[in-house]
Short mmCIF file of C-alpha atoms in Angstrom, two decimals:
data_model
loop_
_atom_site.label_atom_id
_atom_site.label_comp_id
_atom_site.label_asym_id
_atom_site.label_seq_id
_atom_site.Cartn_x
_atom_site.Cartn_y
_atom_site.Cartn_z
CA MET Q 1 -17.36 -41.09 -4.71
CA ALA Q 2 -16.14 -37.80 -3.22
CA PHE Q 3 -14.40 -37.77 0.15
CA PRO Q 4 -16.61 -35.07 1.78
CA SER Q 5 -19.76 -37.03 0.92
CA TRP Q 6 -18.74 -39.73 3.43
CA PHE Q 7 -19.45 -37.39 6.29
CA ARG Q 8 -22.91 -36.29 7.32
CA TRP Q 9 -22.13 -32.63 8.14
CA SER Q 10 -22.31 -29.82 5.64
CA ASP Q 11 -19.84 -27.05 4.87
CA SER Q 12 -21.76 -24.57 7.01
CA GLN Q 13 -21.11 -26.70 10.09
CA LEU Q 14 -17.37 -26.86 9.35
CA ARG Q 15 -16.89 -23.11 9.62
CA LEU Q 16 -15.52 -21.81 12.86
CA PRO Q 17 -17.79 -19.41 14.71
CA SER Q 18 -16.82 -15.81 14.11
CA ARG Q 19 -15.24 -14.10 17.09
CA ASN Q 20 -15.71 -10.59 18.30
CA PRO Q 21 -12.77 -8.44 17.07
CA ASN Q 22 -12.34 -6.92 20.54
CA ASP Q 23 -11.93 -10.40 22.06
CA MET Q 24 -9.32 -11.20 19.45
CA VAL Q 25 -7.46 -7.97 20.26
CA VAL Q 26 -7.49 -8.79 23.99
CA ASP Q 27 -6.27 -12.35 23.35
CA THR Q 28 -3.55 -11.21 20.97
CA LEU Q 29 -2.23 -8.47 23.24
CA MET Q 30 -2.30 -10.68 26.35
CA MET Q 31 -0.51 -13.45 24.43
CA GLU Q 32 2.16 -10.95 23.45
CA LEU Q 33 2.51 -9.88 27.09
CA GLY Q 34 2.86 -13.53 28.17
CA TRP Q 35 5.47 -14.19 25.52
CA GLN Q 36 7.49 -11.10 26.51
CA ILE Q 37 7.35 -12.18 30.17
CA LYS Q 38 8.68 -15.63 29.23
CA GLN Q 39 11.43 -14.04 27.14
CA ALA Q 40 12.39 -11.73 30.02
CA GLU Q 41 12.52 -14.75 32.38
CA ARG Q 42 14.73 -16.64 29.95
CA LEU Q 43 17.08 -13.69 29.54
CA GLN Q 44 17.25 -13.18 33.29
CA ARG Q 45 18.00 -16.88 33.79
CA ASP Q 46 20.73 -16.74 31.14
CA LYS Q 47 22.30 -13.71 32.84
CA GLU Q 48 22.26 -15.50 36.20
CA ASN Q 49 23.87 -18.58 34.64
CA GLU Q 50 26.60 -16.47 33.04
CA TYR Q 51 27.24 -14.73 36.35
CA ARG Q 52 27.48 -18.06 38.20
CA LYS Q 53 29.74 -19.49 35.53
CA ILE Q 54 32.09 -16.51 35.79
CA LYS Q 55 31.96 -16.52 39.58
CA THR Q 56 32.55 -20.26 40.11
CA GLY Q 57 34.35 -21.10 36.90
CA VAL Q 58 32.15 -24.20 36.44
CA ASP Q 59 29.07 -24.58 34.26
CA TYR Q 60 26.28 -26.43 36.08
CA SER Q 61 23.48 -25.19 33.81
CA TRP Q 62 22.97 -28.67 32.37
CA LEU Q 63 22.25 -29.95 35.87
CA VAL Q 64 19.72 -27.31 36.91
CA SER Q 65 16.09 -27.65 35.88
CA TYR Q 66 14.01 -24.50 35.84
CA PRO Q 67 10.26 -24.25 36.29
CA LYS Q 68 8.33 -23.67 33.08
CA HIS Q 69 6.87 -20.36 34.17
CA SER Q 70 7.81 -18.82 37.49
CA PHE Q 71 6.45 -15.25 37.27
CA ASP Q 72 2.74 -14.63 36.98
CA ILE Q 73 0.73 -11.43 36.96
CA SER Q 74 -1.68 -10.96 39.85
CA PRO Q 75 -5.35 -11.58 38.91
CA GLY Q 76 -6.30 -7.95 39.65
CA GLU Q 77 -3.55 -6.60 37.45
CA ARG Q 78 -4.42 -9.09 34.71
CA LEU Q 79 -8.05 -7.93 34.76
CA GLN Q 80 -6.97 -4.29 34.57
CA LEU Q 81 -4.70 -5.04 31.61
CA GLU Q 82 -7.45 -7.02 29.86
CA ASP Q 83 -9.85 -4.13 30.43
CA ALA Q 84 -7.33 -1.70 28.93
CA CYS Q 85 -6.82 -4.08 25.98
CA SER Q 86 -10.57 -4.30 25.38
CA LYS Q 87 -10.65 -0.52 24.77
CA VAL Q 88 -8.10 -0.80 21.96
CA HIS Q 89 -9.43 -0.55 18.40
CA PRO Q 90 -8.39 -3.55 16.27
CA SER Q 91 -6.44 -1.31 13.89
CA TYR Q 92 -4.13 -0.32 16.77
CA CYS Q 93 -3.28 -3.91 17.78
CA GLY Q 94 -0.28 -4.25 15.45
CA PRO Q 95 1.26 -0.85 16.25
CA ILE Q 96 0.85 -1.53 19.99
CA ILE Q 97 2.68 -4.85 19.67
CA LEU Q 98 5.47 -3.23 17.66
CA ARG Q 99 5.83 -0.38 20.16
CA PHE Q 100 5.83 -2.83 23.09
CA ARG Q 101 8.55 -4.95 21.47
CA GLN Q 102 10.57 -1.82 20.74
CA ILE Q 103 10.38 -0.63 24.36
CA VAL Q 104 11.26 -4.09 25.72
CA ALA Q 105 14.25 -4.24 23.37
CA GLU Q 106 15.39 -0.74 24.40
CA TYR Q 107 15.10 -1.11 28.16
CA ASP Q 108 15.83 -4.83 28.63
CA PRO Q 109 13.50 -4.85 31.67
CA ASP Q 110 13.32 -7.18 34.63
CA VAL Q 111 10.46 -9.72 34.53
CA LYS Q 112 8.38 -7.71 37.02
CA GLU Q 113 8.74 -4.53 34.94
CA VAL Q 114 7.30 -6.03 31.74
CA PRO Q 115 3.60 -5.64 32.75
CA HIS Q 116 4.25 -2.01 33.74
CA LEU Q 117 5.83 -1.31 30.35
CA PHE Q 118 2.85 -2.98 28.69
CA ARG Q 119 0.47 -0.78 30.66
CA SER Q 120 2.39 2.35 29.62
CA VAL Q 121 2.18 1.33 25.95
CA LEU Q 122 -1.59 0.76 26.31
CA GLN Q 123 -2.02 4.17 27.96
CA GLU Q 124 0.01 5.80 25.20
CA ALA Q 125 -2.22 4.15 22.57
CA ALA Q 126 -5.38 5.19 24.44
CA GLU Q 127 -4.20 8.82 24.48
CA LYS Q 128 -3.40 8.64 20.77
CA MET Q 129 -6.84 7.18 20.00
CA LYS Q 130 -8.48 9.93 22.07
CA GLU Q 131 -6.52 12.64 20.20
CA GLU Q 132 -7.48 11.16 16.84
CA ASP Q 133 -11.14 11.00 17.90
CA GLU Q 134 -11.00 14.67 18.89
CA VAL Q 135 -9.43 15.58 15.56
CA LYS Q 136 -12.14 13.66 13.71
CA LYS Q 137 -14.83 15.35 15.80
CA LEU Q 138 -13.38 18.80 15.10
CA ALA Q 139 -13.08 17.98 11.40
CA ARG Q 140 -16.74 16.89 11.35
CA GLN Q 141 -17.81 20.07 13.15
CA TRP Q 142 -15.75 22.21 10.79
CA THR Q 143 -17.24 20.46 7.77
CA THR Q 144 -20.81 20.97 9.00
CA LYS Q 145 -20.16 24.62 9.92
CA ARG Q 146 -18.50 25.21 6.55
CA ALA Q 147 -21.44 23.63 4.76
CA MET Q 148 -23.82 25.87 6.70
CA SER Q 149 -21.78 29.01 5.99
CA MET Q 150 -21.53 28.08 2.31
CA SER Q 151 -25.31 27.80 2.17
CA LEU Q 152 -25.53 31.36 3.51
CA THR Q 153 -23.32 32.68 0.73
CA THR Q 154 -25.84 31.71 -1.94
CA PHE Q 155 -27.95 34.78 -1.10
CA LYS Q 156 -27.40 37.69 -3.46
CA SER Q 157 -25.51 40.59 -2.03
CA ARG Q 158 -26.56 44.17 -2.73
CA ALA Q 159 -22.95 45.32 -3.00
CA ARG Q 160 -21.45 44.94 -6.45
CA ILE Q 161 -17.80 45.12 -7.38
CA TYR Q 162 -16.77 46.83 -10.57
CA PRO Q 163 -13.03 46.24 -10.93
CA PHE Q 164 -12.67 47.62 -14.48
CA MET Q 165 -14.57 50.88 -14.27
CA SER Q 166 -13.10 53.58 -16.50
CA ASP Q 167 -13.43 56.31 -13.87
CA ILE Q 168 -11.23 54.50 -11.36
CA LYS Q 169 -8.12 56.50 -10.65
CA THR Q 170 -4.80 54.73 -10.41
CA ILE Q 171 -1.60 55.73 -8.71
CA SER Q 172 0.21 56.08 -12.05
CA GLU Q 173 -2.27 58.75 -13.17
CA ASP Q 174 -1.61 60.71 -9.99
CA VAL Q 175 2.14 60.50 -10.49
CA GLU Q 176 1.83 61.70 -14.07
CA ARG Q 177 -0.27 64.68 -12.97
CA GLU Q 178 2.03 65.37 -10.02
CA ALA Q 179 -0.94 65.42 -7.76
CA GLU Q 180 -1.03 64.16 -4.22
CA PRO Q 181 -2.80 60.82 -3.98
CA ALA Q 182 -5.94 60.76 -1.87
CA ARG Q 183 -6.13 58.69 1.29
CA ARG Q 184 -7.95 55.90 -0.47
CA VAL Q 185 -5.90 52.98 -1.81
CA TRP Q 186 -6.26 53.26 -5.57
CA SER Q 187 -5.53 49.61 -6.29
CA MET Q 188 -8.74 48.55 -4.58
CA PRO Q 189 -11.82 48.08 -6.79
CA GLU Q 190 -14.75 50.43 -6.57
CA PHE Q 191 -17.68 49.25 -4.44
CA ARG Q 192 -21.12 50.51 -5.28
CA THR Q 193 -24.46 49.55 -3.89
CA THR Q 194 -27.28 48.91 -6.28
CA LYS Q 195 -30.83 49.76 -5.44
CA ASP Q 196 -33.42 47.14 -6.22
CA ASP Q 197 -36.65 48.58 -7.56
#
């Protein structure tokens, strides 16, 4: 007897409900922000402990207990950041996280500065997305205009080009005859209009 047959539910009930990709982006980015805030707190605490140890010459870090999470973003700022995160396309989530980590590593910010850095990275990504949308829009417009102009070129033109006519004079013929060349550029083909009957 198979193990799954002991239970009354089917495989379709075991599947987790699919989540909206935008919600997943918001959750992922806000989790990254929370983790970076915790890391900044830990680094700040370590710096303070090192300073105290150098100043007093005694290490009391084993005696001190720190709160789990002391800094928290204000609800208004959190909502603004979540709103900015909801505008991010899922394909930008990874690059935003990488850029945010890079900036935090470069600047080694204070705990209160981390949300501001996060906001700047989100604004940078929003500007980049807007630029790419404009480029796509211009490319689409150019493609449609080009397609329209190409459709206009299918009409027959009355002007015909005869590049290998025997009566076309060349510059070398003029040099051989020691005649002055006319004002017309002799390397250009002869244009003639044909009359339709």
